[in-house]
Each structure stands twice: as C-alpha cells, then as structure tokens.
Amino acid sequence: MKGLVALPILLFFSCFTSSFTTSLAADTIAANQNITDDGKTIVSSGGNYGMGFFSPGNSTKRYFGIWYNKISKGRVVWVANRETPIADKSGVFKVDERGILMLYNQNNSLIWSSNSSRQARNPVAQLLETGNLVVRNVDDNSLENIFWQSFHHPGNTFLPGMKVGRIAPGLDVIISSWKSADDPSPGKYVFVVDPKRLELVVNDNSDLRSRSGPWNGIGFSGLPYLKPDPIYNYTFVFNDEIAYFTYDLFNISVITTLVLYEDGIMNRLTWIDRTNNWIVYASAPADNCDNYNLCGAYGRCNIGTSPACSCLNRFVPKNQAQWQKADWSGGCIRRTPLDCKIGDGFIKYSNVKLPQGNNWMVNISMTTEECRAECLKNCSCMAYANSDLRGKGSGCFIWFDQDLIDIRQYTDDGQDLYIRMAASEAAAANQDQGGSEGNNKVGVVVGSILASLFVVCLGICLFIRKKKKQRKRDATSHGRSRMEQIPENSFPISHQDEDLDLPHYDFTTLAKATNNFSFTNFLGEGGFGPVYKGVFNDGQEIAVKRLSKESRQGLDEFMNEVKCIAQLQHRNLVKLLGYCIQQDEKILIYEYMPKKSLDFYINDQKQSKLLDWPKRIHIINGISRGLLYLHQDSRLRIIHRDLKPSNILLDDEMNPKISDFGMARSFGGNETGANTKRVVGTYGYMSPEYAIDGLFSIKSDVFSFGVLVLEIVSGKRNRGFNHPGHQLNLLGHAWKLFKEGKPLELVDNLVVETCNLTEVMRSIHVGLLCVQHSPEDRPSMSTVVLMLSGEGTLPQPTEPGFFTERKLIDASSSSSKPESCSVNEVTITLIDAR
Ligand SMILES: *[C@@H]1O[C@H](CO)[C@@H](O)[C@H](O)[C@H]1NC(C)=O
Ligand SMILES: *[C@@H]1O[C@H](CO)[C@@H](O)[C@H](O)[C@H]1NC(C)=O
Ligand SMILES: *[C@@H]1O[C@H](CO)[C@@H](O)[C@H](O)[C@H]1NC(C)=O
Ligand SMILES: *[C@@H]1O[C@H](CO)[C@@H](O)[C@H](O)[C@H]1NC(C)=O
Ligand SMILES: *[C@@H]1O[C@H](CO)[C@@H](O)[C@H](O)[C@H]1NC(C)=O
Ligand SMILES: *[C@@H]1O[C@H](CO)[C@@H](O)[C@H](O)[C@H]1NC(C)=O
Ligand SMILES: *[C@@H]1O[C@H](CO)[C@@H](O)[C@H](O)[C@H]1NC(C)=O
Ligand SMILES: *[C@@H]1O[C@H](CO)[C@@H](O)[C@H](O)[C@H]1NC(C)=O
C-alpha cells in the first residue's frame, strides 16, 4: 500500500529535485529535514493521520502532535511536548543523524526529544497509516528494527494496533489522561495493565479506581461490553515477563478508538460520517458498581438492586449497624466460620466479576479439578476460578487472600467463582441447587413455581372456556357439532370468582361525552371500530371504542372477553375503564392517551424531535415489558398479532402503552368469517411465516417488535423506506449497516446528541435478532427484556426475514388483503392456556 503511493512521488522527486540525495514520500522526514509551524503537515500514506503543530481546545499554546486527518473534527491522538508547550509559532521539529526526534523553539533551545538506546545509520521518521510515528533506517521497513515509535509513548489515546501494558521486560506502556481539553499534560488518571493480576486498571493518582478482573481467555469478567465484535478483535498476551492488551480493527477505515478522559473514564469513541460527529460507544468504569471495592470484602455490587451492595449468599455484614447506614466498607463475613480441620468445601458463585488478589496465583496448565484440589489442600486458599473460559474452561486462578474484594454480581455476564466455605454450608448449598449461589435463584425459582401454579389453575379454567368457544365455532364452520362430547357442566366457571369492578356505562352518557360520536371527536380507526375522544362531566378524558356492528359477537361472548381484557393489567398496556352494552351497541372505554400514538412521531421530522434518545429507549423498554406480559406473565398467553406504531399509545409522561391487545383474539367472532373482511396484522410488521403461511406464534409478535425497535432507533418506517444506494427496506438496510460494522449509521440524526451508544448498539442488535427469518432464531420476549437491560451475550444475527419485502407485497393498509397471501386463520392458535 505504502509502496504504491510512494512510487510516483519518488519519481517526481528524482526528476525535479536533484538536490535530495534520498527521495522521500509525504509521510516521511529525513535527517536534517524539518517541520516548521507554518501550516506544513505530514500526512500518512492513505491519509488517515496528519502530523504537525496545533493548539488544543481554547489554548493558544503550540504543541506538536498527530491527529485524525480525514475527518472534520479531527481529534489529536498523540502529543510530543505534552508538558512543554511552545508559546509562539517558532517551533521546529526534526530528526537528527542519530535518529532522535527533536523539538526546538525560536531561541533554538530543545523543548522535547525522543530517546533511543540504539543509534540509526540513516534515519527517517515516518507517520504510518495506523497513526504510529516511527523512526527507522531509511532502507529498513521492518517493524522489528524500529528505533523509536510513538505507540510506546502514548498520551490519552489507545489507538487500534497499540499494545498497552508490559510489552517487554522493563517497558511499560501506559495511557494517561490530559489535564483538560486545553492542556495535554498528564492529568490525574492512568490506564495501565497490572502484569501480576493480568487485568486492566484505571488509577486515580496512585489509588486504584476501577479494575476489569483478570483476563479469562475471552475477555475480562468486569468488562461485559468487551465481546467479540464485527469491528475489532482484541487479545491479552501474557507470560512470566510480559502482559499487555491490544486490539485491531478488521477494517482500518473504521474510525474508532479508546480515549481516557480527564474524568478518569475510558471511552470508546466512534466517528459517524453521516452525522459528522464523534459518539461515545462504551465507557469504563460504566456505573457505580465499577468503583473499586464499593461493597467491601465478600460484598457484591449489583447495579440492579437498591442498595447496590449486599453480602454474598451465606455471608453476613461484619458490622450490621454500619452496613445498615450504607457504610459497606466493613464488608461481610461467613455466617458459618471455616474449619479447615473438619474439612471445608466450595460453593459456586455464578456470574460475578472475579475479586482482586494480592496474594494469588495463576497456572494456565491446570485442569479445573487440579485447581480445586490445589485450593482445597491449603487452608489459606480462599477461592479458585478458571483462568481460561474457552471451551469447557481450564486453567487456575487461586486466591490466598483472607478477604476477597471488589466482587460484582451480574445477571448473565461475569464468570463462576468457587469460594471456600464451611463443610456444612457447602453441603447445604449443593443440596439446594447444585452448588450455585450466584443470583438468589432459589427464591426466584420457588416464587415462579408458585406463580405458575396459580397461573395454571386460572389458565385451565380459561382454556376450557376457550375450547368450548372454539368448539362452538368449529361446530358452525364444519357443520357438525362436537358439543356432546363435552358436557356443559364440565366448565366450572362461576361468575362470582371472575366478577370484576368494571363499570358499565350508559350509552347516553357516552354519547354525551363524545359529542354524539361526532366527527370532531374522532381519534382514529382502531381494530374493530372507530375510536372517539370523550370527556365525562367530571372532566376525565376517555377514549371510546365503538365496536362495529359486524363484530357479530354474542352478548355472553362479549362479556367474557371484556372480563378477560379487564384482567390484563400492566403499566404498558392501555387500561380498560369500562364498557357499555345497549341493544346492539358494544362499546369499550379506555384511558385517554394525550400524546397520541408512536405513529405520530415516526417519520415526522418535526414530531420526532420530541423523542430524544432517553425517551426512545424508555419506549422500547416499555413495549418489551408490555409484550412480555401479554406473552408470558399474564394469565393468558396473548398474541397481539398487530403490533405497529399506531397501536403504541403514549401517556403524558411518554410511557408507552400497547393497545388493541387481545382484540384480535377477543373480537374475531367467527374467525374464518371475520377474517375475510380484515387481514389481521399489517404488512411491514408481519413475520414471513405469518404473512405467507398464516402461521403465527409469540415469535411473530417478536418479529413485529423488532421492526418497531428499528423504526424507533432510525426514526424511519420500514414500509416505504427508501435509500438511494439499494433496494432494501429498513430491515435490510439495518442488516447491511450492521454487517459492515457501522450499525450506528442507522441512528436517527435527531437523537445522535442525546444517545447512549451502548443502548443504541444493543437496541439495534436486539432489533435484528427479533426480525430473524426463522421463528426459532428469534429470542422470546423474556430474553429480549434481559438483552435490552444490558445483560447477556447477544448472539450474532443473520440476514433478517423480509429484508426486501417491498418486492414481495405492497398492500397499502391493514384493511386489504393481498391475493399472494393465504392467511389460514383456522390453524391459528390465538390463546394458549399456561
Ligand atoms: C528547515 O528546513 C529548511 C529546508 O531544508 C531550511 O531552509 C531551514 O533552515 C530549516 N529550519 C530550521 C530551523 O532548521
Ligand atoms: C472554549 O471556550 C468556549 C467559550 O468559552 C467554551 O464554550 C468551550 O467549551 C471551550 N472549549 C474547550 C475545549 O475548552
Ligand atoms: C526565548 O525567547 C523568548 C522570547 O523571544 C524569551 O522570552 C525567552 O527568555 C527565551 N528563552 C531562552 C531560554 O533563552
Ligand atoms: C533517555 O534514556 C536514558 C536512559 O535510557 C535516560 O537516562 C534519559 O533521561 C532519557 N532521556 C530522555 C530525554 O527521555
Ligand atoms: C486480529 O485479526 C487479524 C486478522 O485475522 C490478525 O492478524 C490479528 O493478529 C488479530 N489481532 C488480535 C489482537 O487478535
Ligand atoms: C472498509 O470500510 C470502508 C468505509 O466504510 C469501505 O468502503 C470498505 O469497503 C471497507 N472494506 C472492507 C474490506 O470491508
Ligand atoms: C501448573 O500446573 C501443572 C499441572 O498441575 C504443574 O505441572 C506445574 O508445575 C504448575 N506450574 C506451576 C508454576 O506451579
Ligand atoms: C499455602 O499457600 C500459601 C500461599 O501460597 C503458602 O505460603 C503456604 O506455604 C501454603 N501452605 C501449605 C500448607 O502448602
């Protein structure tokens, strides 16, 4: 690459400038050449990086450094004279005959110089395409023979390809923050590798501020966001003498780097071409629990609980009074003391960030069993863990420290730690649950068993009733009755135990509240009938859905369905306030949502400004929880079937509420009959198996949810999406960007400033997983909720379903049914008992 670019310049120089003995490219300066502070810069061969004089921030002082050259907001990535600025533009940068880089000011006094133990013969300084400034012999391109390189003397920027840590005996490369945006001299914080504990550390002056936990072959137990990624690979290299961390970009054109900010936070920055701006992609320390030793010995920090600190299971606060005052520094102790003479055991604590060890050892060649045995035989060994999680896990970390500190609890990330416990505790724990004590799973399991028993009981009742209804329908549609097989009295549903306080409203009251269902009160056409805004006499605002007469439902059926819906109560579902039955009128009264539906905001430049990123993620999370409730947590298993922006209503505080849930199920009437009048679902949101084969399941709702997420993130509609560069719809576009390692380009311009990159990345990733072609490849809503909360490894998505759907179907609304689809509603199961 370099050679190709250099060749023409070389020819140019040899033809026209005979005074040069050696001809050089624009990325190189030779001995006795210089760079002065008059706008002259050196540019790397491909143009990625530039080098010269600059003034940082609002400072007028001059520094010599390297910056991103291709982008408008080029960041400085390296500074030579960090602590010795030049007051004016008199600086001169050059390489001397020995290969030493030197910076002079106007009185010719040396401001800064590089250092090398070896002397060069015929040195040149070259700015490489990686941002590394190297000094080498002019005729020797090999990286091994470099005399000096800026990658060994970084400032606050950890560029791809750099190695940070003990890269050779006696050679430690560290990253240090700037004092301020105007002053690149070393600030309070350093980012280093601890070669003994094999971990990454941020130090505040000399105090440990945050640590990653030891390298485990895949990542660090305390850096859950560092995962294999399509953009870069990374590794930690260590042996007795060295220990360093490094990462490389798969595509050197992607602009992303790690910067240690003035506040001690290591941020991963990424440049977004489209918005012409930098964004923070991930940070460490990321939250309170990343603060070193917040919870004391054997305390665990869990960011999801309040307070964040608690004792590990089977440990108790050392000083209860202090602990209750939220002073956790005293930590916890075993509730049953160890007794090595009687014999101890181990308890597995799952999903934790491994503790810090002052007195610990690593042996990468031990098996897990050897590791355990090694720890068991020495009474001062307090814990062990695998040092390499690849495959089934191997290698051995052993802690001899009496107190284990800085343990963090994750739900899905982290790794297993085996802690030495009294034999009686270990035996009890192993009986409880195979020894794992990580997440209070005992309580959860028992709780959910009780809950599911409860649900099963209710579900059976409802299921039976549903079956009865289905049979009635079957009876009509197949012209034969199977009713006699199921005696009427086998449906023990009594009205008493289901009666709910759901008010019945008088038709005249509703007519009055809605101005006689006037056009000016019309809010929109919901499934099954028009919706009107109404106001009761006391001022309460309501939304009134007047079911169309064709919904052909019997009174009993209607009442049963109303009761079912009334039972569905969740903050992310629209609440049913009452109903009305009068003659052939059937009306449902809902809470009124002043902020309209999501539809109103998406694809509308003006309205979508109102949705900053925190609101958007709040909406995404809310929908996911509402849907999880429908699918799993409610007594009934409800499949929505028509999840789309216009069915996501927003209350005053922009809390999303799913509407029309249960409607497809409840008011289908004679399903085959009703469905010839309306297609349930809306193209653009329907999964392939549903739109094509009419098959649906909770996973088809997941598909629609994925489309919603991508729409919310991008601010664009899936249907009617247009891109000058390709024929793909929004799903295809998102997939393309994701595959190319630039998913962030999907993000709505309007939220770039407010967005949290980790959340955005997760949302896009989860969105893509939800729109996978095969239902089996899509996560369930419970997994989705976990994934969105930042837990767990996200599997890599593959090509989504319907990514070129524009070609396939283009029905203009949910009320028309294209011939290409045969929606076989008979095979559809709308509601499952649990
Ligand atoms: C920098 O190089 C130019 C051209 O070789 C030379 O004329 C000038 O004197 C040099 N300046 C300094 C300060 O060395
Ligand atoms: C420079 O000064 C302006 C105005 O005082 C301020 O808004 C800005 O943050 C400063 N920039 C830096 C990098 O200090
Ligand atoms: C360098 O020159 C500046 C002004 O030209 C002067 O103020 C300063 O004292 C000089 N420094 C040395 C070390 O001679
Ligand atoms: C260069 O290195 C030597 C020893 O390796 C050290 O004594 C000297 O201070 C260094 N000079 C600079 C300018 O860093
Ligand atoms: C990343 O992958 C490239 C190409 O496979 C390889 O050359 C490089 O050594 C890898 N870097 C790391 C840090 O694993
Ligand atoms: C690297 O990224 C650039 C810019 O995004 C793109 O044009 C190029 O095709 C990519 N190269 C590879 C090998 O993916
Ligand atoms: C590491 O463990 C292996 C296998 O048990 C053993 O042979 C080796 O001596 C150990 N190495 C050290 C440094 O203790
Ligand atoms: C137990 O381990 C500690 C720390 O490595 C060591 O000092 C001690 O000698 C060991 N004790 C036994 C009995 O092996």
PDB file of C-alpha atoms in Angstrom, residues 73-176:
ATOM      1  CA  LYS A  73     -13.498  17.143  13.869  1.00  0.00           C
ATOM      2  CA  GLY A  74     -10.090  15.524  13.807  1.00  0.00           C
ATOM      3  CA  ARG A  75      -9.011  14.513  17.260  1.00  0.00           C
ATOM      4  CA  VAL A  76      -5.439  14.741  18.398  1.00  0.00           C
ATOM      5  CA  VAL A  77      -4.242  11.222  19.154  1.00  0.00           C
ATOM      6  CA  TRP A  78      -0.679  11.890  20.230  1.00  0.00           C
ATOM      7  CA  VAL A  79       1.295  14.870  21.536  1.00  0.00           C
ATOM      8  CA  ALA A  80       5.084  15.148  21.670  1.00  0.00           C
ATOM      9  CA  ASN A  81       5.636  18.068  24.035  1.00  0.00           C
ATOM     10  CA  ARG A  82       2.727  17.385  26.393  1.00  0.00           C
ATOM     11  CA  GLU A  83       4.287  19.240  29.283  1.00  0.00           C
ATOM     12  CA  THR A  84       6.365  21.802  27.439  1.00  0.00           C
ATOM     13  CA  PRO A  85       4.234  23.877  25.115  1.00  0.00           C
ATOM     14  CA  ILE A  86       5.742  26.495  22.842  1.00  0.00           C
ATOM     15  CA  ALA A  87       4.419  29.989  23.416  1.00  0.00           C
ATOM     16  CA  ASP A  88       4.527  31.055  19.784  1.00  0.00           C
ATOM     17  CA  LYS A  89       4.800  29.679  16.290  1.00  0.00           C
ATOM     18  CA  SER A  90       8.549  29.360  16.363  1.00  0.00           C
ATOM     19  CA  GLY A  91       8.654  25.585  16.833  1.00  0.00           C
ATOM     20  CA  VAL A  92      10.785  23.364  14.630  1.00  0.00           C
ATOM     21  CA  PHE A  93      10.531  19.579  14.575  1.00  0.00           C
ATOM     22  CA  LYS A  94      13.307  17.458  13.150  1.00  0.00           C
ATOM     23  CA  VAL A  95      15.183  14.145  13.207  1.00  0.00           C
ATOM     24  CA  ASP A  96      18.884  14.246  13.875  1.00  0.00           C
ATOM     25  CA  GLU A  97      21.532  11.970  12.365  1.00  0.00           C
ATOM     26  CA  ARG A  98      21.263   9.519  15.273  1.00  0.00           C
ATOM     27  CA  GLY A  99      17.526   9.155  14.782  1.00  0.00           C
ATOM     28  CA  ILE A 100      16.432  11.284  17.704  1.00  0.00           C
ATOM     29  CA  LEU A 101      13.304  13.361  17.248  1.00  0.00           C
ATOM     30  CA  MET A 102      13.759  16.898  18.492  1.00  0.00           C
ATOM     31  CA  LEU A 103      11.570  19.898  19.015  1.00  0.00           C
ATOM     32  CA  TYR A 104      13.122  23.343  19.259  1.00  0.00           C
ATOM     33  CA  ASN A 105      11.710  26.762  19.942  1.00  0.00           C
ATOM     34  CA  GLN A 106      12.824  30.041  18.456  1.00  0.00           C
ATOM     35  CA  ASN A 107      15.934  30.553  20.601  1.00  0.00           C
ATOM     36  CA  ASN A 108      16.937  27.103  19.446  1.00  0.00           C
ATOM     37  CA  SER A 109      16.513  25.554  22.846  1.00  0.00           C
ATOM     38  CA  LEU A 110      15.449  21.944  22.993  1.00  0.00           C
ATOM     39  CA  ILE A 111      11.828  21.633  24.109  1.00  0.00           C
ATOM     40  CA  TRP A 112      11.357  17.917  23.746  1.00  0.00           C
ATOM     41  CA  SER A 113      13.203  14.923  22.350  1.00  0.00           C
ATOM     42  CA  SER A 114      12.715  11.226  21.836  1.00  0.00           C
ATOM     43  CA  ASN A 115      15.099   8.719  23.250  1.00  0.00           C
ATOM     44  CA  SER A 116      16.608   5.586  21.896  1.00  0.00           C
ATOM     45  CA  SER A 117      19.260   3.292  23.196  1.00  0.00           C
ATOM     46  CA  ARG A 118      20.430   2.476  19.693  1.00  0.00           C
ATOM     47  CA  GLN A 119      21.759   4.769  17.012  1.00  0.00           C
ATOM     48  CA  ALA A 120      20.427   4.801  13.498  1.00  0.00           C
ATOM     49  CA  ARG A 121      22.651   4.926  10.425  1.00  0.00           C
ATOM     50  CA  ASN A 122      20.478   6.792   8.014  1.00  0.00           C
ATOM     51  CA  PRO A 123      17.294   7.584   9.913  1.00  0.00           C
ATOM     52  CA  VAL A 124      13.882   8.720   8.759  1.00  0.00           C
ATOM     53  CA  ALA A 125      10.756   9.448  10.755  1.00  0.00           C
ATOM     54  CA  GLN A 126       7.604   8.105   9.140  1.00  0.00           C
ATOM     55  CA  LEU A 127       3.967   8.572  10.066  1.00  0.00           C
ATOM     56  CA  LEU A 128       2.300   5.217   9.418  1.00  0.00           C
ATOM     57  CA  GLU A 129      -1.294   4.686   8.328  1.00  0.00           C
ATOM     58  CA  THR A 130      -2.020   3.310  11.817  1.00  0.00           C
ATOM     59  CA  GLY A 131      -1.160   6.645  13.441  1.00  0.00           C
ATOM     60  CA  ASN A 132       2.196   5.346  14.670  1.00  0.00           C
ATOM     61  CA  LEU A 133       5.168   7.692  14.220  1.00  0.00           C
ATOM     62  CA  VAL A 134       8.266   5.542  13.816  1.00  0.00           C
ATOM     63  CA  VAL A 135      11.973   6.179  13.435  1.00  0.00           C
ATOM     64  CA  ARG A 136      13.783   3.640  11.309  1.00  0.00           C
ATOM     65  CA  ASN A 137      16.701   3.303   8.936  1.00  0.00           C
ATOM     66  CA  VAL A 138      15.704   4.561   5.522  1.00  0.00           C
ATOM     67  CA  ASP A 139      16.316   1.199   3.859  1.00  0.00           C
ATOM     68  CA  ASP A 140      14.740  -0.959   6.555  1.00  0.00           C
ATOM     69  CA  ASN A 141      10.967  -1.186   6.627  1.00  0.00           C
ATOM     70  CA  SER A 142      10.657  -3.995   9.118  1.00  0.00           C
ATOM     71  CA  LEU A 143       8.774  -3.181  12.267  1.00  0.00           C
ATOM     72  CA  GLU A 144      11.220  -5.125  14.439  1.00  0.00           C
ATOM     73  CA  ASN A 145      14.051  -2.768  13.668  1.00  0.00           C
ATOM     74  CA  ILE A 146      12.296   0.403  14.637  1.00  0.00           C
ATOM     75  CA  PHE A 147      14.383   2.628  16.914  1.00  0.00           C
ATOM     76  CA  TRP A 148      11.535   4.545  18.402  1.00  0.00           C
ATOM     77  CA  GLN A 149       7.762   4.644  17.985  1.00  0.00           C
ATOM     78  CA  SER A 150       5.045   6.893  19.353  1.00  0.00           C
ATOM     79  CA  PHE A 151       2.925   3.776  20.109  1.00  0.00           C
ATOM     80  CA  HIS A 152       5.328   3.132  23.006  1.00  0.00           C
ATOM     81  CA  HIS A 153       4.739   6.633  24.376  1.00  0.00           C
ATOM     82  CA  PRO A 154       1.026   7.261  24.066  1.00  0.00           C
ATOM     83  CA  GLY A 155      -0.940  10.085  25.641  1.00  0.00           C
ATOM     84  CA  ASN A 156      -4.629   9.726  26.386  1.00  0.00           C
ATOM     85  CA  THR A 157      -5.446   7.734  23.241  1.00  0.00           C
ATOM     86  CA  PHE A 158      -5.225   3.967  22.860  1.00  0.00           C
ATOM     87  CA  LEU A 159      -5.249   3.537  19.106  1.00  0.00           C
ATOM     88  CA  PRO A 160      -6.042   0.244  17.373  1.00  0.00           C
ATOM     89  CA  GLY A 161      -2.854  -1.754  16.959  1.00  0.00           C
ATOM     90  CA  MET A 162      -1.214  -0.276  20.045  1.00  0.00           C
ATOM     91  CA  LYS A 163      -0.115  -2.576  22.850  1.00  0.00           C
ATOM     92  CA  VAL A 164      -0.730  -1.280  26.324  1.00  0.00           C
ATOM     93  CA  GLY A 165       0.895  -2.880  29.342  1.00  0.00           C
ATOM     94  CA  ARG A 166       4.244  -4.533  29.941  1.00  0.00           C
ATOM     95  CA  ILE A 167       5.188  -5.101  26.343  1.00  0.00           C
ATOM     96  CA  ALA A 168       8.724  -6.158  27.174  1.00  0.00           C
ATOM     97  CA  PRO A 169      10.634  -6.604  30.422  1.00  0.00           C
ATOM     98  CA  GLY A 170      11.101  -3.113  31.800  1.00  0.00           C
ATOM     99  CA  LEU A 171       8.956  -1.463  29.148  1.00  0.00           C
ATOM    100  CA  ASP A 172       5.505  -0.461  30.390  1.00  0.00           C
ATOM    101  CA  VAL A 173       3.185   1.397  28.050  1.00  0.00           C
ATOM    102  CA  ILE A 174       0.503   3.372  29.854  1.00  0.00           C
ATOM    103  CA  ILE A 175      -2.292   5.711  28.828  1.00  0.00           C
ATOM    104  CA  SER A 176      -2.633   8.913  30.822  1.00  0.00           C
TER     105      SER A 176
END
